[in-house]
Every structure is written in C-alpha cells, then in structure tokens.
Amino acid sequence: MVKKDFLSLEGFTKNQLDQLIKEAIVLKDERSKGLLRDTLKGKSIAMLFEKPSTRTLVSFDVGIYELGGHTVTLPSSSLGGREAFEDIANTLNRYVDAIIIRTFHQDSLERFSKAANVPVINALSDKFHPCQILADYQAIIEHKGQGHLKVAYLGDGFNIANSLLQLCSIVGYDLYIATPIGYEPHKDHVEAAKVAARNTGSKIIISNNPYEAVQGADIIYTDTWTSMGLEEESHVRIPLFQHYQVNSHLLVEAKPDAKVMHCLPAHRGQEITNEVIDGEQSVVFDQAENRLHAQKAILISLFK
Ligand code: CP
Ligand code: NVA
C-alpha cells in the first residue's frame, strides 16, 4: 500500500492510513508479548540525518533490528556537500534495500527519491514529517477511537502543521491552525488540504486566533517555535509566538477530556508549559513510543 517511497501522506486514503494504524497496533501488542517478526531478515537499511534526532533515529534503528534487519547510520558529514546527493543515492542503491533520510530541504529528499531505486523514507524535511504524524494518528485512535474530532494546532506553520493538514483532511478531522501573522502554513499545503477535505468533509481553518482554535477542541497540538536550522531566528520568533503557548489558561477552552500533543523535542516554558506537558491530558510520550510501531508498519508495507 505504501508505494516505492514514503515522503508524505499525499495520495493516501483514510482506509489505507487506518490499515497502517491497525498493523501498528498489532505490532505494539505483539512486542508487549515478546513476539517479533522477521520481515526485514537479510535486509540492510541506510540512515542519513542532516540534522539532529533522538526519536526518529532510535525508533527506526530499534524497529529495523526487531524486524530482523540491519541499519547503517552515516555520519551527517556525508551529506555536507562532499558529493552530489545523486551520487550518494546511486552508491547506496548498490548496497542497501532502503534509505531513511532527514534533510533540511524537501528538494534534497526529492533528488534522493529520484536517484534511488530502493524505497526512500522521509525522516523529516522542512515540508513534512509523515512518520511523526502517522504515529500521532495511532495515538489519537488509541485515546479517542474512531470518529469526528476537532484538532487545534498552535504555533509555527511548518513541517508538523503541513503534515497535520494532510492527515486531518484525509481522515476527516476539523483542523484549526492558529499562528502568528506571517507564520501561517504555505498556501499550497492549505489548498491541497482543502481539496482533500472536499471528499471527507473536514473543516480546514487557518487563523491568528489561538482561543478560537482551541475552543471545544479534542486535540491540542503544538511544536517548537524555532525548528532545527532556523535557530538564528529564535530571538525574533519568541516574542511573536508568546500568545500561542499551550498553557493551563488556554487548555480550559478545550473539551475537558482533550488530549495535548507535541512531537518533541519540546522547549518547555516556550510553546508549552511544564504543567501541561507533564499533566494528565498530555500524551506526548505515547506519541514518541508509537514512532516505533507506526514506522514498523510502514516498513512492512514497503517490503510486502
Ligand atoms: N519528533 C522527532 O522527530 O524527534 P527527533 O527530532 O528527536 O527525531
Ligand atoms: N518542527 C520541528 C520538528 C522536530 C521533530 C523541526 O523541524 O525542528
């Protein structure tokens, strides 16, 4: 069901995403009973990270090991202009069965995808973080079951917001994104979500009003105000984003049983307070755990 590559959620149907989550939930249950599969026996997978990672790198490494495969993690300097992306991809084609890559620019990912004749998985780019959002969908299903939900996203209209636009428009959740002026998601991603939403009835609302976004929400999601690679902008961003902090005052506007989500790493005291991230409504470590199970489901689907 996952085609050659897994670069974003574009083109997936709700049924296909639900099948992946169903598989991820079975894999989670099997693992809790000590049962592991050998789908990747004899397979080697290269991992390239242009920027730091804790969750993505470890969950892929452990997940591939648990499926019987082997990983090779290249030093980030391999991607640092030593040679063309196409030459790296063409070389890896001769050694490995798949490539997992985290890049600064979507363009680099797409160049890799074109040059590679093995599957390429997006481990985060400036446009999308599909592995994260699939794991998050698993957490939402586990906590809320199937059904219509209102999702509020507060903060920067960057990779996580773009992937949420894809997810919500595909599965039929209403998505309210509130960002400071000038930090809205790119109109191309919003338009694409609105087109997908025509089939599912999901409402896609982009505003600069965090209270309106959170009103009656089932899910409140936030991400760092300063993504990796944009650190020099943080002194400009921090004052502009203050009203978008997920804190206890804002949380009371949501449904009493709303869940709070964050992809991590979190900047405690900026986009989210300690009280909220450590509070009862937070599911952030379930999201982190599900990276392992959801990514195994993606890998199994790629190698079927
Ligand atoms: N959420 C996430 O992708 O975390 P890492 O940057 O640690 O991989
Ligand atoms: N938007 C964040 C996500 C980290 C998982 C970043 O790109 O740094």
Coordinates of C-alpha atoms and ligand atoms in Angstrom, one line a residue:
M1 CA 0.0 0.0 0.0
V2 CA 3.0 2.4 0.7
K3 CA 4.3 3.0 -2.8
K4 CA 8.0 3.0 -3.6
D5 CA 8.7 5.8 -1.2
F6 CA 7.2 7.3 1.9
L7 CA 7.8 11.0 1.5
S8 CA 4.5 12.5 2.8
L9 CA 0.8 11.4 3.3
E10 CA -0.2 12.9 0.0
G11 CA -2.3 10.4 -2.0
F12 CA -3.2 8.1 0.9
T13 CA -6.8 7.3 1.6
K14 CA -8.3 7.1 5.1
N15 CA -8.7 3.4 4.7
Q16 CA -5.0 3.0 3.8
L17 CA -3.9 5.0 6.9
D18 CA -6.3 3.0 9.1
Q19 CA -4.8 -0.2 7.8
L20 CA -1.3 1.0 8.7
I21 CA -2.5 2.0 12.2
K22 CA -4.3 -1.3 12.6
E23 CA -1.0 -3.1 11.8
A24 CA 1.0 -0.7 14.1
I25 CA -1.4 -1.5 17.0
V26 CA -1.0 -5.3 16.3
L27 CA 2.8 -4.8 16.3
K28 CA 2.6 -2.9 19.6
D29 CA 0.7 -5.8 21.2
E30 CA 3.0 -8.5 19.7
R31 CA 6.0 -6.6 21.1
S32 CA 4.5 -6.4 24.5
K33 CA 4.2 -10.2 24.5
G34 CA 7.8 -10.6 23.3
L35 CA 6.8 -11.6 19.8
L36 CA 8.9 -10.2 16.9
R37 CA 8.6 -10.7 13.2
D38 CA 11.4 -11.2 10.6
T39 CA 10.1 -9.2 7.7
L40 CA 13.4 -7.5 7.2
K41 CA 15.6 -10.6 7.6
G42 CA 18.7 -10.2 5.3
K43 CA 17.8 -6.5 4.5
S44 CA 20.1 -3.6 5.2
I45 CA 18.8 0.0 5.5
A46 CA 20.9 3.2 5.4
M47 CA 20.0 6.1 7.6
L48 CA 21.2 9.6 6.8
F49 CA 20.5 12.6 9.1
E50 CA 21.5 16.1 8.0
K51 CA 20.2 17.4 11.4
P52 CA 19.9 16.0 15.0
S53 CA 17.5 13.3 16.0
T54 CA 16.7 11.3 19.1
R55 CA 13.3 9.7 18.5
T56 CA 13.4 9.1 14.7
L57 CA 16.9 7.7 14.7
V58 CA 16.5 5.4 17.7
S59 CA 12.9 4.2 16.8
F60 CA 14.0 3.3 13.3
D61 CA 17.2 1.6 14.4
V62 CA 15.4 -0.4 17.1
G63 CA 12.4 -1.1 14.9
I64 CA 14.5 -2.4 12.0
Y65 CA 16.5 -4.6 14.4
E66 CA 13.3 -6.0 15.8
L67 CA 12.1 -6.9 12.3
G68 CA 15.4 -8.8 11.7
G69 CA 17.1 -6.2 9.6
H70 CA 20.4 -4.2 9.8
T71 CA 21.0 -0.5 9.8
V72 CA 23.9 1.6 8.7
T73 CA 23.8 5.2 10.0
L74 CA 26.0 7.6 8.0
P75 CA 27.7 10.5 9.7
S76 CA 25.9 13.8 8.9
S77 CA 29.1 15.0 7.2
S78 CA 28.3 12.5 4.4
L79 CA 25.6 14.9 3.3
G80 CA 27.7 18.1 3.8
G81 CA 28.5 18.8 0.2
R82 CA 31.2 16.2 -0.1
E83 CA 29.4 14.9 -3.2
A84 CA 26.1 15.2 -5.1
F85 CA 23.0 13.7 -3.5
E86 CA 22.5 11.7 -6.7
D87 CA 26.0 10.1 -6.3
I88 CA 25.2 9.1 -2.7
A89 CA 21.9 7.6 -3.7
N90 CA 23.4 5.7 -6.7
T91 CA 26.1 4.3 -4.4
L92 CA 23.6 3.3 -1.7
N93 CA 21.5 1.6 -4.4
R94 CA 24.3 -1.0 -4.8
Y95 CA 24.4 -1.8 -1.0
V96 CA 21.2 -1.3 0.8
D97 CA 17.5 -2.2 0.5
A98 CA 16.0 1.2 1.7
I99 CA 17.2 4.7 2.6
I100 CA 15.8 6.7 5.6
I101 CA 16.7 10.4 5.3
R102 CA 16.3 13.6 7.3
T103 CA 17.2 16.7 5.3
F104 CA 17.0 20.5 5.6
H105 CA 15.3 20.8 2.3
Q106 CA 12.5 18.9 0.6
D107 CA 14.4 19.3 -2.7
S108 CA 17.3 17.2 -1.4
L109 CA 14.8 14.5 -0.4
E110 CA 13.2 14.6 -3.8
R111 CA 16.6 14.3 -5.5
F112 CA 17.3 11.3 -3.4
S113 CA 14.0 9.8 -4.2
K114 CA 14.5 10.2 -8.0
A115 CA 18.0 8.8 -7.9
A116 CA 17.4 5.9 -5.6
N117 CA 15.9 2.7 -6.9
V118 CA 15.2 1.4 -3.4
P119 CA 12.5 2.9 -1.1
V120 CA 13.2 6.3 0.4
I121 CA 11.5 7.3 3.7
N122 CA 11.2 10.9 4.8
A123 CA 12.6 11.1 8.4
L124 CA 11.7 14.9 8.4
S125 CA 12.2 17.7 5.9
D126 CA 11.3 21.4 6.0
K127 CA 8.0 20.5 4.5
F128 CA 6.7 17.3 6.1
H129 CA 7.2 14.8 8.9
P130 CA 5.0 11.9 7.8
C131 CA 6.4 9.3 10.2
Q132 CA 5.6 11.5 13.1
I133 CA 2.1 12.3 12.0
L134 CA 1.3 8.6 11.4
A135 CA 2.5 7.7 14.9
D136 CA 0.3 10.6 16.2
Y137 CA -2.7 9.3 14.3
Q138 CA -2.1 6.0 16.1
A139 CA -2.1 7.9 19.5
I140 CA -5.3 9.7 18.6
I141 CA -7.0 6.4 17.7
E142 CA -5.8 4.8 20.9
H143 CA -7.0 7.7 23.1
K144 CA -10.2 8.8 21.2
G145 CA -11.2 5.8 19.0
Q146 CA -12.7 6.4 15.5
G147 CA -14.9 9.4 14.9
H148 CA -15.1 13.0 14.1
L149 CA -12.7 15.3 16.1
K150 CA -11.6 18.9 16.3
V151 CA -7.8 19.3 16.2
A152 CA -6.2 22.6 17.2
Y153 CA -2.6 23.3 16.2
L154 CA -0.9 26.3 17.7
G155 CA 2.5 27.7 16.7
D156 CA 4.6 27.7 13.5
G157 CA 3.1 26.7 10.2
F158 CA 6.0 24.5 9.3
N159 CA 6.6 20.7 8.7
I160 CA 4.3 19.4 11.5
A161 CA 1.5 21.7 10.6
N162 CA 1.8 20.7 6.9
S163 CA 1.7 17.0 7.8
L164 CA -1.3 17.6 10.1
L165 CA -3.1 19.4 7.2
Q166 CA -2.6 16.2 5.2
L167 CA -3.7 13.8 8.0
C168 CA -6.8 15.8 9.1
S169 CA -8.0 16.4 5.5
I170 CA -7.6 12.7 4.7
V171 CA -9.3 11.3 7.8
G172 CA -12.0 13.9 8.1
Y173 CA -10.9 15.8 11.3
D174 CA -11.6 19.5 11.6
L175 CA -8.2 21.3 11.8
Y176 CA -7.9 24.8 13.2
I177 CA -4.4 26.2 12.9
A178 CA -3.5 29.4 14.7
T179 CA -0.1 31.0 14.1
P180 CA 1.3 34.5 14.5
I181 CA 0.8 36.7 11.4
G182 CA 3.4 35.7 8.7
Y183 CA 3.9 32.2 10.1
E184 CA 0.9 30.5 8.6
P185 CA 1.4 27.3 6.6
H186 CA 2.2 27.8 2.9
K187 CA -0.9 28.3 0.8
D188 CA 0.0 25.3 -1.4
H189 CA -0.4 23.0 1.6
V190 CA -3.5 24.6 2.8
E191 CA -5.1 24.5 -0.7
A192 CA -4.1 20.8 -1.1
A193 CA -5.8 20.0 2.3
K194 CA -8.9 21.9 1.3
V195 CA -9.1 19.9 -1.9
A196 CA -8.7 16.6 0.0
A197 CA -11.2 17.8 2.6
R198 CA -13.9 18.0 -0.1
N199 CA -14.1 14.2 0.0
T200 CA -14.1 13.9 3.8
G201 CA -16.0 17.0 4.9
S202 CA -13.2 18.1 7.2
K203 CA -13.0 21.9 8.0
I204 CA -9.6 23.5 7.5
I205 CA -9.4 26.9 9.2
I206 CA -6.2 29.0 9.3
S207 CA -6.2 32.0 11.7
N208 CA -4.1 34.0 14.1
N209 CA -6.5 33.4 17.0
P210 CA -5.4 30.7 19.4
Y211 CA -8.5 30.9 21.6
E212 CA -10.8 30.3 18.7
A213 CA -8.7 27.4 17.5
V214 CA -8.7 25.7 20.9
Q215 CA -12.4 26.3 21.7
G216 CA -14.1 22.9 22.2
A217 CA -11.1 21.1 20.7
D218 CA -10.5 17.3 21.3
I219 CA -6.8 17.6 20.5
I220 CA -4.4 20.5 21.0
Y221 CA -1.1 20.1 19.2
T222 CA 2.0 22.3 19.3
D223 CA 5.6 22.2 18.1
T224 CA 8.7 24.2 18.7
W225 CA 8.6 27.9 17.6
T226 CA 12.1 27.6 16.2
S227 CA 12.7 24.5 14.1
M228 CA 16.1 22.9 13.5
G229 CA 18.0 25.0 11.1
L230 CA 16.2 28.3 12.0
E231 CA 17.9 28.9 15.3
E232 CA 19.2 32.3 14.4
E233 CA 15.6 33.5 14.1
S234 CA 14.7 32.5 17.7
H235 CA 15.1 35.9 19.2
V236 CA 12.6 37.3 16.7
R237 CA 10.2 34.4 17.0
I238 CA 10.0 34.0 20.8
P239 CA 8.2 37.4 21.4
L240 CA 5.9 36.9 18.4
F241 CA 4.8 33.5 19.5
Q242 CA 4.0 34.2 23.2
H243 CA 0.2 34.2 22.8
Y244 CA 0.4 30.7 21.2
Q245 CA 1.8 29.0 24.2
V246 CA -0.1 25.9 25.3
N247 CA -0.7 26.6 29.0
S248 CA -3.4 25.8 31.6
H249 CA -5.3 29.0 30.8
L250 CA -5.7 28.0 27.2
L251 CA -6.4 24.4 27.9
V252 CA -9.7 25.2 29.8
E253 CA -11.1 26.4 26.5
A254 CA -10.8 22.9 25.0
K255 CA -13.1 19.9 25.9
P256 CA -12.4 18.7 29.4
D257 CA -11.1 15.4 28.0
A258 CA -8.9 17.0 25.3
K259 CA -5.5 15.5 24.8
V260 CA -2.3 17.6 24.4
M261 CA 0.2 16.5 21.8
H262 CA 3.7 17.6 20.9
C263 CA 6.1 15.8 18.5
L264 CA 9.1 16.6 20.8
P265 CA 11.7 17.9 21.3
A266 CA 9.8 20.5 23.4
H267 CA 11.1 23.8 24.6
R268 CA 9.5 23.8 28.0
G269 CA 8.3 27.3 29.0
Q270 CA 8.1 28.4 25.4
E271 CA 5.5 26.6 23.3
I272 CA 4.2 24.5 26.2
T273 CA 4.4 24.9 30.0
N274 CA 5.8 22.2 32.3
E275 CA 2.4 21.9 33.9
V276 CA 0.7 21.0 30.6
I277 CA 3.3 18.7 29.1
D278 CA 3.6 16.8 32.4
G279 CA -0.1 17.0 33.1
E280 CA -2.8 14.3 32.8
Q281 CA -4.0 15.4 29.4
S282 CA -0.6 15.1 27.8
V283 CA 0.1 12.1 25.5
V284 CA 3.5 13.2 24.3
F285 CA 5.3 10.0 25.3
D286 CA 2.6 7.8 23.7
Q287 CA 3.3 9.7 20.5
A288 CA 7.0 9.1 20.9
E289 CA 6.5 5.4 21.6
N290 CA 4.3 5.0 18.6
R291 CA 7.1 6.1 16.3
L292 CA 8.5 2.6 16.8
H293 CA 5.2 0.8 16.0
A294 CA 4.0 3.0 13.2
Q295 CA 7.4 3.0 11.4
K296 CA 7.5 -0.8 11.6
A297 CA 4.1 -0.8 9.9
I298 CA 5.4 1.5 7.1
L299 CA 8.5 -0.8 6.6
I300 CA 6.4 -3.9 6.5
S301 CA 4.1 -2.3 3.9
L302 CA 7.1 -1.2 1.8
F303 CA 8.6 -4.7 1.8
K304 CA 5.4 -6.7 1.3
Ligands
CP1 N1 9.9 14.1 16.9 C1 11.1 13.8 16.3 O1 11.2 13.6 15.1 O2 12.1 13.8 17.2 P1 13.6 13.7 16.8 O3 14.0 15.0 16.2 O4 14.3 13.5 18.1 O5 13.8 12.6 15.9
NVA2 N1 9.4 21.4 13.5 C1 10.4 20.7 14.2 C2 10.0 19.2 14.4 C3 11.0 18.4 15.1 C4 10.6 17.0 15.2 C5 11.7 20.8 13.4 O1 11.7 20.7 12.2 O2 12.8 21.0 14.1

